[in-house]
Structures are given as structure tokens and as C-alpha cells.
mmCIF file of C-alpha atoms in Angstrom:
data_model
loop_
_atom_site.group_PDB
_atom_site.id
_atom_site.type_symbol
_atom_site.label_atom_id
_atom_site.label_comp_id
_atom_site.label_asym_id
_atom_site.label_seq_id
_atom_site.Cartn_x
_atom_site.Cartn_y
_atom_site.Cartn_z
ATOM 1 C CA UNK A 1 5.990 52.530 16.004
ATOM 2 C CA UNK A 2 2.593 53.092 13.864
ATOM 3 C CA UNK A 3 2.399 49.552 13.421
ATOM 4 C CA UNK A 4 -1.605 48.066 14.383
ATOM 5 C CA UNK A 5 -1.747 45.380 16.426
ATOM 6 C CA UNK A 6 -4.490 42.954 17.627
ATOM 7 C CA UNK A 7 -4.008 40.611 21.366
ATOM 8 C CA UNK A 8 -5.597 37.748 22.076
ATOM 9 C CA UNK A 9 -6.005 37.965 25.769
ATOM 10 C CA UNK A 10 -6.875 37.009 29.298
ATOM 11 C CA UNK A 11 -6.409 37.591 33.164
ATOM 12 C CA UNK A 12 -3.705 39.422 34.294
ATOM 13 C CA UNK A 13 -0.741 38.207 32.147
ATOM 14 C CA UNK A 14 -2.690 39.210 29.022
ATOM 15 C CA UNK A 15 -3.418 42.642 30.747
ATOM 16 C CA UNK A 16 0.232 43.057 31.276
ATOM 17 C CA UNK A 17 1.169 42.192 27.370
ATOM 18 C CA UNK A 18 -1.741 45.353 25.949
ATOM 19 C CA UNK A 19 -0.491 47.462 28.692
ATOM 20 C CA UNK A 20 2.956 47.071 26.919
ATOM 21 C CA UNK A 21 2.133 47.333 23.944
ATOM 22 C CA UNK A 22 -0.293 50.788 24.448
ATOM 23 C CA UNK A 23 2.975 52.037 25.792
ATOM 24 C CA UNK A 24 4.785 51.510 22.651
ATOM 25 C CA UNK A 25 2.119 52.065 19.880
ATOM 26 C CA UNK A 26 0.593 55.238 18.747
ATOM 27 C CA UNK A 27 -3.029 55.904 20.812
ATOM 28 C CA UNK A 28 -5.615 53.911 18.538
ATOM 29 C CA UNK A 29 -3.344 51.418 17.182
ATOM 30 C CA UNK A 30 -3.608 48.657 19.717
ATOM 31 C CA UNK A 31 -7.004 46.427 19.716
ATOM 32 C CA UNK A 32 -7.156 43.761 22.540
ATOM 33 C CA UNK A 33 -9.628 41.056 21.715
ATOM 34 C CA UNK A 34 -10.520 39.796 25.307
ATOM 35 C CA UNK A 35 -11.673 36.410 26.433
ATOM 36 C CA UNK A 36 -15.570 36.549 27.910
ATOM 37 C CA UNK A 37 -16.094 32.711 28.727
ATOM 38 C CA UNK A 38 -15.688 33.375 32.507
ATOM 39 C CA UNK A 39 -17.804 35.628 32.477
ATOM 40 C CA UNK A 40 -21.045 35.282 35.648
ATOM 41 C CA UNK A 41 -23.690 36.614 36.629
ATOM 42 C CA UNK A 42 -23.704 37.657 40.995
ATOM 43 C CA UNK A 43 -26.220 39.620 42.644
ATOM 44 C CA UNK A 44 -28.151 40.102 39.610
ATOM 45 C CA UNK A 45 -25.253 41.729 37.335
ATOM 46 C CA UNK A 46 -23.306 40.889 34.826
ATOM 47 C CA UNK A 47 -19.188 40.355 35.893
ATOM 48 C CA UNK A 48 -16.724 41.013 33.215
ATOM 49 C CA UNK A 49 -13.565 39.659 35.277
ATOM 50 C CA UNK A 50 -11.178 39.681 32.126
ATOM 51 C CA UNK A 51 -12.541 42.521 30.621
ATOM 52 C CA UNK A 52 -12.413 44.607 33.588
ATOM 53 C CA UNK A 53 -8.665 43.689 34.121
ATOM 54 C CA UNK A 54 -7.429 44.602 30.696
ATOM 55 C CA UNK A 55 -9.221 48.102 30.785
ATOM 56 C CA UNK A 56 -8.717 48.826 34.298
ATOM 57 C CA UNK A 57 -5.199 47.905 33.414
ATOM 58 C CA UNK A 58 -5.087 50.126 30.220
ATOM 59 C CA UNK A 59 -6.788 53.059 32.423
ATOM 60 C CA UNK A 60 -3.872 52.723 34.992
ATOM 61 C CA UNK A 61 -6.020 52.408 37.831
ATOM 62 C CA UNK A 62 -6.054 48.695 38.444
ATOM 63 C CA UNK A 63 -4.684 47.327 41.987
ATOM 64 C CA UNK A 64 -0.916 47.079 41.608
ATOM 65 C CA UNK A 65 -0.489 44.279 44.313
ATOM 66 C CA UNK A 66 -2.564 41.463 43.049
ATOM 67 C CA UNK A 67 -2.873 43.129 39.057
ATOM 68 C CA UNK A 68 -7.388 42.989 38.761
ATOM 69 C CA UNK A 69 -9.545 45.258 40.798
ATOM 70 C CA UNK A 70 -9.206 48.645 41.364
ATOM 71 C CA UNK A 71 -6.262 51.068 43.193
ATOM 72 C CA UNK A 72 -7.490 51.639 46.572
ATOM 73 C CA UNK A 73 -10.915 50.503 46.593
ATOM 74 C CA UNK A 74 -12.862 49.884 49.413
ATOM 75 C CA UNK A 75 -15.533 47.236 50.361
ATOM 76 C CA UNK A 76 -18.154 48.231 52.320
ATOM 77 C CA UNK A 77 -20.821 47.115 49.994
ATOM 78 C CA UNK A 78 -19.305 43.023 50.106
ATOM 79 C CA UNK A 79 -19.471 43.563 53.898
ATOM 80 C CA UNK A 80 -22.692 44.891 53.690
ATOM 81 C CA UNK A 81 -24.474 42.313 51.633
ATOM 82 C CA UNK A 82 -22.207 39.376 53.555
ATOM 83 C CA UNK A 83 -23.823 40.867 56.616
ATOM 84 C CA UNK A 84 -27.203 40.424 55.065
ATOM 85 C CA UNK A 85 -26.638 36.645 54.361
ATOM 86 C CA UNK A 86 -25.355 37.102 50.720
ATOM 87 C CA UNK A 87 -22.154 34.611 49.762
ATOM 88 C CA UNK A 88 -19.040 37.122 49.183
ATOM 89 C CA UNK A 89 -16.335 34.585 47.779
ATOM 90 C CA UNK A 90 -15.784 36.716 45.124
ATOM 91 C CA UNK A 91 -14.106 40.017 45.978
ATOM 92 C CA UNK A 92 -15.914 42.911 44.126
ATOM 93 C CA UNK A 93 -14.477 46.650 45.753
ATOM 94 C CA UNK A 94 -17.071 49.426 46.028
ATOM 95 C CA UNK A 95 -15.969 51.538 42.393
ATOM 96 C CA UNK A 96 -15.669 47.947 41.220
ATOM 97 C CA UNK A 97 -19.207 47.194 41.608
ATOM 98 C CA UNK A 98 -20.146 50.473 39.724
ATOM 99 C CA UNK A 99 -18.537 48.844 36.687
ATOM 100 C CA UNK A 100 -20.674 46.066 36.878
ATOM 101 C CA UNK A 101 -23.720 47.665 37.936
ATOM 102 C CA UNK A 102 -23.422 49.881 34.712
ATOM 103 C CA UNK A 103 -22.340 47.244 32.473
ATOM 104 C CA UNK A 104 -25.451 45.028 33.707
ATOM 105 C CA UNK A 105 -27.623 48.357 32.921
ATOM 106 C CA UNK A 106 -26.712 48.806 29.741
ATOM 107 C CA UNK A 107 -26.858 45.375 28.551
ATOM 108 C CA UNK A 108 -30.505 45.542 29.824
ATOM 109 C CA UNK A 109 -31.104 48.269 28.002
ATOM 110 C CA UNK A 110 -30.209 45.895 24.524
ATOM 111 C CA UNK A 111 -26.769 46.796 23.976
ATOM 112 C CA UNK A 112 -23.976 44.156 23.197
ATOM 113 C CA UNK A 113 -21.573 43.827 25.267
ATOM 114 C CA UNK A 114 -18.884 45.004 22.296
ATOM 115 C CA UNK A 115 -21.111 48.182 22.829
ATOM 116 C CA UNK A 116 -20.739 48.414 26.862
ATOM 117 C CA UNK A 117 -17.415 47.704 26.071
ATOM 118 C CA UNK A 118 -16.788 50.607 24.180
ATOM 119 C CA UNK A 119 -18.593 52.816 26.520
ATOM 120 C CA UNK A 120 -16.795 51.937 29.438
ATOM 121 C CA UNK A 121 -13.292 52.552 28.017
ATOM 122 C CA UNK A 122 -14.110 55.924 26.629
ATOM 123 C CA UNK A 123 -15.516 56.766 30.116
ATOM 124 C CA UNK A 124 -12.094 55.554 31.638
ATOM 125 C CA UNK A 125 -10.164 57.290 29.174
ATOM 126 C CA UNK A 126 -8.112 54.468 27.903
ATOM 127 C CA UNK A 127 -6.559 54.936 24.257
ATOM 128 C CA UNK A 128 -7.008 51.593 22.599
ATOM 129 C CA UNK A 129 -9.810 49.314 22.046
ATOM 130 C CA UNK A 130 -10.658 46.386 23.954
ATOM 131 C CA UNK A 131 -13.485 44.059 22.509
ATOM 132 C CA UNK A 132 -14.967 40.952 23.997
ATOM 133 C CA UNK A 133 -14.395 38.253 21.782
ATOM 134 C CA UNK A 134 -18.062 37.455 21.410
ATOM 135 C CA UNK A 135 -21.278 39.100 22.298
ATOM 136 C CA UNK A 136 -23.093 35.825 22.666
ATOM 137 C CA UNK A 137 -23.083 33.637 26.061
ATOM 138 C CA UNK A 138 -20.008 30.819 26.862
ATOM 139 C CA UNK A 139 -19.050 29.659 29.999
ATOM 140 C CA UNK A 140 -15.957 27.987 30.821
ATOM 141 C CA UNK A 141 -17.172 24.156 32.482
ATOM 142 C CA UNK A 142 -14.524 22.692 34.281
ATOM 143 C CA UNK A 143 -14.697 19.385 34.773
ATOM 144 C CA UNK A 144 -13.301 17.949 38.302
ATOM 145 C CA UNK A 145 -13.011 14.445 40.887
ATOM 146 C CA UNK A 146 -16.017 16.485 42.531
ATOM 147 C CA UNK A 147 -18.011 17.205 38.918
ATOM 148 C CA UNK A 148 -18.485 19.878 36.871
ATOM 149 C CA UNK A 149 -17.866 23.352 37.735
ATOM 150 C CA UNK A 150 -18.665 26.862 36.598
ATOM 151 C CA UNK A 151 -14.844 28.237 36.063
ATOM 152 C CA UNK A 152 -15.689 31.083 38.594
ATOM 153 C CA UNK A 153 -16.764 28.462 41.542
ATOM 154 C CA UNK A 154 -13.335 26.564 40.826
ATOM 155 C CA UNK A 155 -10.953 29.427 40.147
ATOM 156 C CA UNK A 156 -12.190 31.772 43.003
ATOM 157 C CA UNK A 157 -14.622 29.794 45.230
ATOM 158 C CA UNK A 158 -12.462 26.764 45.705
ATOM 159 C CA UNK A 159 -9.182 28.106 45.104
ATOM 160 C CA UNK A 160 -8.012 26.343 41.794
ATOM 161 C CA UNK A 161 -7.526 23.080 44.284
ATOM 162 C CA UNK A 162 -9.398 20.701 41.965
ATOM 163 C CA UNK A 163 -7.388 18.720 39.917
ATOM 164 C CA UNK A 164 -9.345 19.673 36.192
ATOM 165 C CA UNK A 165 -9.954 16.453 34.223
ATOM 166 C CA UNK A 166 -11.251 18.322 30.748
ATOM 167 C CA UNK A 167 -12.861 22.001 29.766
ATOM 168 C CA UNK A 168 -15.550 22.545 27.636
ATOM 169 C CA UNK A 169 -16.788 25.898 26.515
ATOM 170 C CA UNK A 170 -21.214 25.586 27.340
ATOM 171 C CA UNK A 171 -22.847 28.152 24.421
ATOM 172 C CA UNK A 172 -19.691 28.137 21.918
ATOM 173 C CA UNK A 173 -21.540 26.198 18.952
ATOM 174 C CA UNK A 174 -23.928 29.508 18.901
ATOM 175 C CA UNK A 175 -21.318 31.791 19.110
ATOM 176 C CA UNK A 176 -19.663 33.884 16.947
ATOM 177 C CA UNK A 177 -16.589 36.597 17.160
ATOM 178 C CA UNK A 178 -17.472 40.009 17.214
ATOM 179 C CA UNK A 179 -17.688 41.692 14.248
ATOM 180 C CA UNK A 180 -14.970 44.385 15.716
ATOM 181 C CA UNK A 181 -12.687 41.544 16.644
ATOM 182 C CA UNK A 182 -12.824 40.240 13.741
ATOM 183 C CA UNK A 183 -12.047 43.799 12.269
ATOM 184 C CA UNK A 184 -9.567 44.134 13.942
ATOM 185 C CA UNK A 185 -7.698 40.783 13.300
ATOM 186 C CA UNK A 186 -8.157 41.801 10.433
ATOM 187 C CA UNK A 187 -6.475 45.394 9.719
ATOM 188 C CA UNK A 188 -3.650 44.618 11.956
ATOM 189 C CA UNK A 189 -0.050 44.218 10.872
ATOM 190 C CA UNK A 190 0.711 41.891 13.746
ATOM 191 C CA UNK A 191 -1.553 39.589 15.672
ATOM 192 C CA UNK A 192 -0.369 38.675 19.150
ATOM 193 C CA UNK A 193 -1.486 35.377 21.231
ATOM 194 C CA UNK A 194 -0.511 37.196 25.053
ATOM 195 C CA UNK A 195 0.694 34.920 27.881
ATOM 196 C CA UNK A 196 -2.342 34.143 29.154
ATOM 197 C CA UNK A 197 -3.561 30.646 30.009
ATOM 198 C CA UNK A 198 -4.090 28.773 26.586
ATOM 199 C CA UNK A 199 -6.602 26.289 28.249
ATOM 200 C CA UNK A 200 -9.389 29.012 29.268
ATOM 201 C CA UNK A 201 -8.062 32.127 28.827
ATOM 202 C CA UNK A 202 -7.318 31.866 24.995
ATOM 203 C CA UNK A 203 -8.711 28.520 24.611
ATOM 204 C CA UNK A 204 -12.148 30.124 24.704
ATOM 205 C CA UNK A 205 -11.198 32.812 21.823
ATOM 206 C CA UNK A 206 -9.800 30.374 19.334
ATOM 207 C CA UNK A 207 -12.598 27.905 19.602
ATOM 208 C CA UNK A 208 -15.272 30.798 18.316
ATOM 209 C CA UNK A 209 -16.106 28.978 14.841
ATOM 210 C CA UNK A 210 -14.046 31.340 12.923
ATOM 211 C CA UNK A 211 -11.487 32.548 14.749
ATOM 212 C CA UNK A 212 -8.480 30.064 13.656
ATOM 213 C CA UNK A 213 -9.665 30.786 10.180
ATOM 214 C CA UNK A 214 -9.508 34.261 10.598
ATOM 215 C CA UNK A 215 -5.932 34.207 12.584
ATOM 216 C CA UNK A 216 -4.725 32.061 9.345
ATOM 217 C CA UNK A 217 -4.733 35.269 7.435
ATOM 218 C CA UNK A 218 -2.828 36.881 9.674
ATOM 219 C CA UNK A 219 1.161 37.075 10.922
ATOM 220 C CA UNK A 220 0.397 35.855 14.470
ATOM 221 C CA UNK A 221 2.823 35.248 17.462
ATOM 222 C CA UNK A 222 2.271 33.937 20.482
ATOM 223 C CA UNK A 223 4.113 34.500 24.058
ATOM 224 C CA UNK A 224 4.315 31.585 25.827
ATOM 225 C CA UNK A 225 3.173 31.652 29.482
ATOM 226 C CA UNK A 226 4.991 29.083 30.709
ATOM 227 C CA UNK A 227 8.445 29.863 32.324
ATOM 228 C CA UNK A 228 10.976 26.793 32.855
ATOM 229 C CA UNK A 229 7.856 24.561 33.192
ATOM 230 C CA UNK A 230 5.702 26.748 35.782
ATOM 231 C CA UNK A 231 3.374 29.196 35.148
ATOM 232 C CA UNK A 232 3.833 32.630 36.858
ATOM 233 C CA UNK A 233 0.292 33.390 37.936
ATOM 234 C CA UNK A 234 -2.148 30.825 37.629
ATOM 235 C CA UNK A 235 -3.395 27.104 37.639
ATOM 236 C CA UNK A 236 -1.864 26.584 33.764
ATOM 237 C CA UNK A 237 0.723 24.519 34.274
ATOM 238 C CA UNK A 238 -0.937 21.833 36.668
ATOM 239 C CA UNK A 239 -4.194 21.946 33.789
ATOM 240 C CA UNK A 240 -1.541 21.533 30.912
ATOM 241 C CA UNK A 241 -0.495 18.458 32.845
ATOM 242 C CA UNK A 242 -3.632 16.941 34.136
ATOM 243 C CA UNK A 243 -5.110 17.388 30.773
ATOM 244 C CA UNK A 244 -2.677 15.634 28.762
ATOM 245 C CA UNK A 245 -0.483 18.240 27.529
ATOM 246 C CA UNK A 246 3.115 18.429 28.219
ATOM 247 C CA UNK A 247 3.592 21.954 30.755
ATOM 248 C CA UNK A 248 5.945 23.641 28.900
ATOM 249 C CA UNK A 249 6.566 26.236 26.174
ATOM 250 C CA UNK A 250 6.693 23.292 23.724
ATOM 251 C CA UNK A 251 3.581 21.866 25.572
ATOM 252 C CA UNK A 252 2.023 25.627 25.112
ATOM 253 C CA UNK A 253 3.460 26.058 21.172
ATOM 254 C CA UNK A 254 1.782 22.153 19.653
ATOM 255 C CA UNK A 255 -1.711 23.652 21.055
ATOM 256 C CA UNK A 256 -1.150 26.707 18.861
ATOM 257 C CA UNK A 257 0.863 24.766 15.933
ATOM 258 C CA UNK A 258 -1.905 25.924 13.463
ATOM 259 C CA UNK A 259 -2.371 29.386 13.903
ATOM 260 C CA UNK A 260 0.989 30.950 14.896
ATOM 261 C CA UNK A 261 3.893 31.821 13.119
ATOM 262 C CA UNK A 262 6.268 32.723 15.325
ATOM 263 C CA UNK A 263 6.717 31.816 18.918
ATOM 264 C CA UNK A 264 8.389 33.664 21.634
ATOM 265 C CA UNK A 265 9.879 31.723 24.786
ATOM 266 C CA UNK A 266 11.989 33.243 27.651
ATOM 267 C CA UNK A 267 15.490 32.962 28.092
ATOM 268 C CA UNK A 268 15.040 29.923 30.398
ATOM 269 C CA UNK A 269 13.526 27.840 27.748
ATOM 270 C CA UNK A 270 15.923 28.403 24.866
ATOM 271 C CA UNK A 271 17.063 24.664 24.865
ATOM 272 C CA UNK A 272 13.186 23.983 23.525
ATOM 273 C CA UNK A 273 13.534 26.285 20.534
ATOM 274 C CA UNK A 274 14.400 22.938 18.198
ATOM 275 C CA UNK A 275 11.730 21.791 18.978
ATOM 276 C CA UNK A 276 9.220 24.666 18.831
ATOM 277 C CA UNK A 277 10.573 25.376 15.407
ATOM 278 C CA UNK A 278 9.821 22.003 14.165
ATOM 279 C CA UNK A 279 6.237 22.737 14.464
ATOM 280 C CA UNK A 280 6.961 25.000 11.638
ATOM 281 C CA UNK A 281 6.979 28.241 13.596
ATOM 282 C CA UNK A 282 10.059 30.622 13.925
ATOM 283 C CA UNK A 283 11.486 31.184 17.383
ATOM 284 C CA UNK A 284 12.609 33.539 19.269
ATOM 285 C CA UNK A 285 14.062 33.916 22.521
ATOM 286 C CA UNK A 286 13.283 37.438 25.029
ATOM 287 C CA UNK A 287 13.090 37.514 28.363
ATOM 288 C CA UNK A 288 9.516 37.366 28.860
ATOM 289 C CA UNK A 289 9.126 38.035 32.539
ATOM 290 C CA UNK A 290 6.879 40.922 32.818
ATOM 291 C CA UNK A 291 7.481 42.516 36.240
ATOM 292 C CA UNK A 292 7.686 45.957 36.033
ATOM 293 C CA UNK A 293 5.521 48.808 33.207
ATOM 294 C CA UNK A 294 9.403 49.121 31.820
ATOM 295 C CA UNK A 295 9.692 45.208 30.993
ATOM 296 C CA UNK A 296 6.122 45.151 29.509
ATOM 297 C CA UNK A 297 6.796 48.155 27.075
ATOM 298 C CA UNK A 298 10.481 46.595 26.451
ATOM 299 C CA UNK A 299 8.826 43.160 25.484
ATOM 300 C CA UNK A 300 6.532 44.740 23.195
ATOM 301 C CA UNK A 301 8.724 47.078 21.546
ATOM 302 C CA UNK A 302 10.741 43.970 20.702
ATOM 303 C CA UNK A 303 7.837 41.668 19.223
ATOM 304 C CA UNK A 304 6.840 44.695 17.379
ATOM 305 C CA UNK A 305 10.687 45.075 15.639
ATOM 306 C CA UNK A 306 10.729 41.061 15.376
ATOM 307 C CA UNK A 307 7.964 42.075 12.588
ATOM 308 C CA UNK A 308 9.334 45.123 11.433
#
């Protein structure tokens, strides 16, 4: 298959969706465009958390059991600095926090992150490209019953228990894609919107001024990540539903109406293709469930033939 194909993605479902797709495309043809709005900043460095997950993903060294992190890592740094009075809510392993310390070095040093980027996945060895989808600053607000929140604080600190009342993206009316996303939207022969939360995993990347103009241009399709109304990993459904939205594929295919051509539900949600299709988007119906590296390359292969 020596098609090229661009993902929009995020967290560990869109990790799963590149890893499928590097599996089935020639090395170099697969650019994932990678959602940086949750991005913080702890103990003086710069975290990456989706970032990291796609390319530790792509390097084949990420932590099987829980899909972000790294194989095996230890944590004797965490313990360390918890012992010294620092907060350690958010679980960084020892070879993670080299990642970080490097990335946090380099951008010091004046590089974009679309540079670090590119310097950490050649170090790791991975075959495709992975791009954040802007080099400028957005955070991910999340607005709660207890106020506003930095998405790390309620996705990790509090445990996603806040019911989220509306999301705004701090920094995005100064940001721009990256000029290699944008590239790479693009040159590619298939666009691909991965099953990652729309609200603030893709949400983020399609509200860069610029982005939905430049997905226009392209033959997108979009997986949706909700299964028979739940999402598999993840607060999505309940912020679909507390945020107006109907939590379903169909709930998941009106918030990409305008930039998606075709969308792809799982074999539970067939009965909602009529519907999906009168948004003016072809449908098509795979099983979508991505729980072993055989189903992700088998999903891929068959998005990539849909556009054949």
C-alpha cells in the first residue's frame, strides 16, 4: 500500500489508529498530526502527554497494560521528589522523564516543538512522522461545578470525576498549524480523523484557524470513538452528553459534518448509518475495536482499500 496518509490524533485510541496504519504503509508514508493542547509544564519541563504516546507507541516501547508511558519503567525519581515534598499526581517513569527533560532542553535552546519533535522520533527510531499540530501555546480549560480547570488537573489529578460544563482552547486565536502539518494534509491521499476524543483530543486540532479549511481540500474520514454509546477509554461519552451533544457515533459524525467525507462506525452501530449518511457523508461499517497490533493493522488496511 504506497498510499500517504495524514491522522488527526490523540491519547491512546489515536496512538492505536498510526500504529495501524505504520504497519500497513510503506516507512515514510504515514504523518500523524498530534493534538498539543494538553500539553503542561511540571517540575520545570515541558510534558508532551499525546505526543509521547503516539511515538512511544510508533517506537514499540510504550507500556502495553495501560497504552502511554514506557515498557518497564521504573520510578524512583517520582518517589524521590514526592519524598522531597513535590506533588506526584501525575505518573512520569524514570526513561519517561528523560523525554521530557530533553524535550524541555531543546525547546530552551529555541527550537519548535515540530523540531523536538522530529528529533525525538529519529532518536527512537520510529519510521513515520509525527508533528504537533501547532508550535504555539493552547491549553485545554475545562470548565466544571468546582470552576475552571487546566485539562491535566481534571483528567489526571481529579480523575475525570467533574461533570465538564464547556471547553475552551486558552492561546488558540494566536495559533496556527504547523507548517509540516499542514504539509502533510496536504500531500496525502487520505486524511484520517482517529478515534480519539473529538471534544479535546481533536477538538483542539480542528479549531487551529485553518485547519477545517485545509481538511476541505482533502478526502478525510473519520473513526468514530464511540462504541454502542460508550466510549472505550476515556471521559468522551459523559462530555458528549453533559455538553449538549448526543453520545453516539451520530452524536460524534454532526460535530465533524463539515470536514469529513466518509465516516466509519463499528458493527454495533450500523442501525445509525441512515442517519450518519444524511449528513452528507458515506458510511461504512468495520469493526472498529482495536484490541490487539493485528486488529489495528486490519482496520487500517481496510480504510486504506475503502479509498483505493
Amino acid at each position: 500500500m504506497s498510499k500517504r496518509v495524514a491522522i488527526l490524533a490523540g491519547g491512546v485510541g489515536g496512538a492505536k489508529m498510526a500504529h495501524g496504519f505504520q504497519h500497513v504503509l510503506p516507512a515514510g508514508n504515514l504523518s500523524v498530526i498530534v493534538n498539543v493542547a494538553d500539553d503542561f509544564e511540571l517540575f520545570g519541563l515541558r510534558i508532551s502527554p499525546d505526543l509521547d504516546t503516539v511515538t512511544y507507541t510508533l517506537a514499540g516501547i510504550a507500556d502495553p497494560d495501560v497504552g502511554w508511558g514506557i515498557r518497564g519503567d521504573t520510578h524512583r525519581a517520582l518517589e524521590m521528589l514526592g519524598r522531597l515534598g513535590a506533588e506526584t499526581w501525575f505518573s512520569i517513569g524514570d526513561s519517561d522523564l528523560a523525554t521530557h527533560v530533553r524535550r524541555t532542553q531543546l525547546l530552551r535552546g529555541g527550537a519548535l516543538l515540530t523540531d523536538v519533535s522530529r528529533s525525538i522520533v529519529a532518536a527512537l527510531g520510529v519510521p513515520s512522522h509525527i508533528f504537533p499540530a501547532t508550535d504555539q501555546a493552547v491549553r485545554t480549560i475545562v470548565q466544571t461545578d468546582e470552576g475552571e480547570l487546566d485539562f491535566q488537573a481534571y483528567f489526571v489529578q481529579r480523575g475525570q470525576r467533574d461533570e465538564v460544563r464547556a471547553v475552551r482552547f486558552a492561546g488558540n486565536d494566536l495559533a496556527r498549524p504547523t507548517e509540516a502539518a499542514l504539509a502533510a494534509i496536504g500531500a496525502a491521499d487520505l486524511v484520517v480523523i482517529a478515534p480519539s476524543n473529538p471534544i479535546v483530543s481533536i477538538g483542539p486540532i480542528l479549531a487551529l484557524p485553518g485547519m477545517r479549511e485545509a481538511l476541505a481540500h482533502a478526502a478525510t474520514t473519520a473513526v468514530s470513538p464511540i462504541v454502542a454509546g460508550r466510549a472505550l477509554k476515556g471521559p468522551a461519552d459523559r462530555m458528549l452528553a453533559t455538553l449538549g451533544h448526543e453520545a453516539s457515533a451520530l452524536g460524534v459524525a454532526r460535530l465533524y459534518a463539515d470536514v469529513v467525507d466518509r465516516f466509519v462506525v463499528d458493527e454495533a452501530d450500523a442501525a445509525l448509518a441512515p442517519d450518519i449518511e444524511s449528513l452528507g457523508m458515506a458510511v461504512t461499517v468495520l469493526p472498529t475495536v482495536m484490541r490487539t497490533n493485528g486488529d489495528r493493522a486490519e482496520l487500517a488496511r481496510r480504510i486504506v482499500m475503502l479509498n483505493a
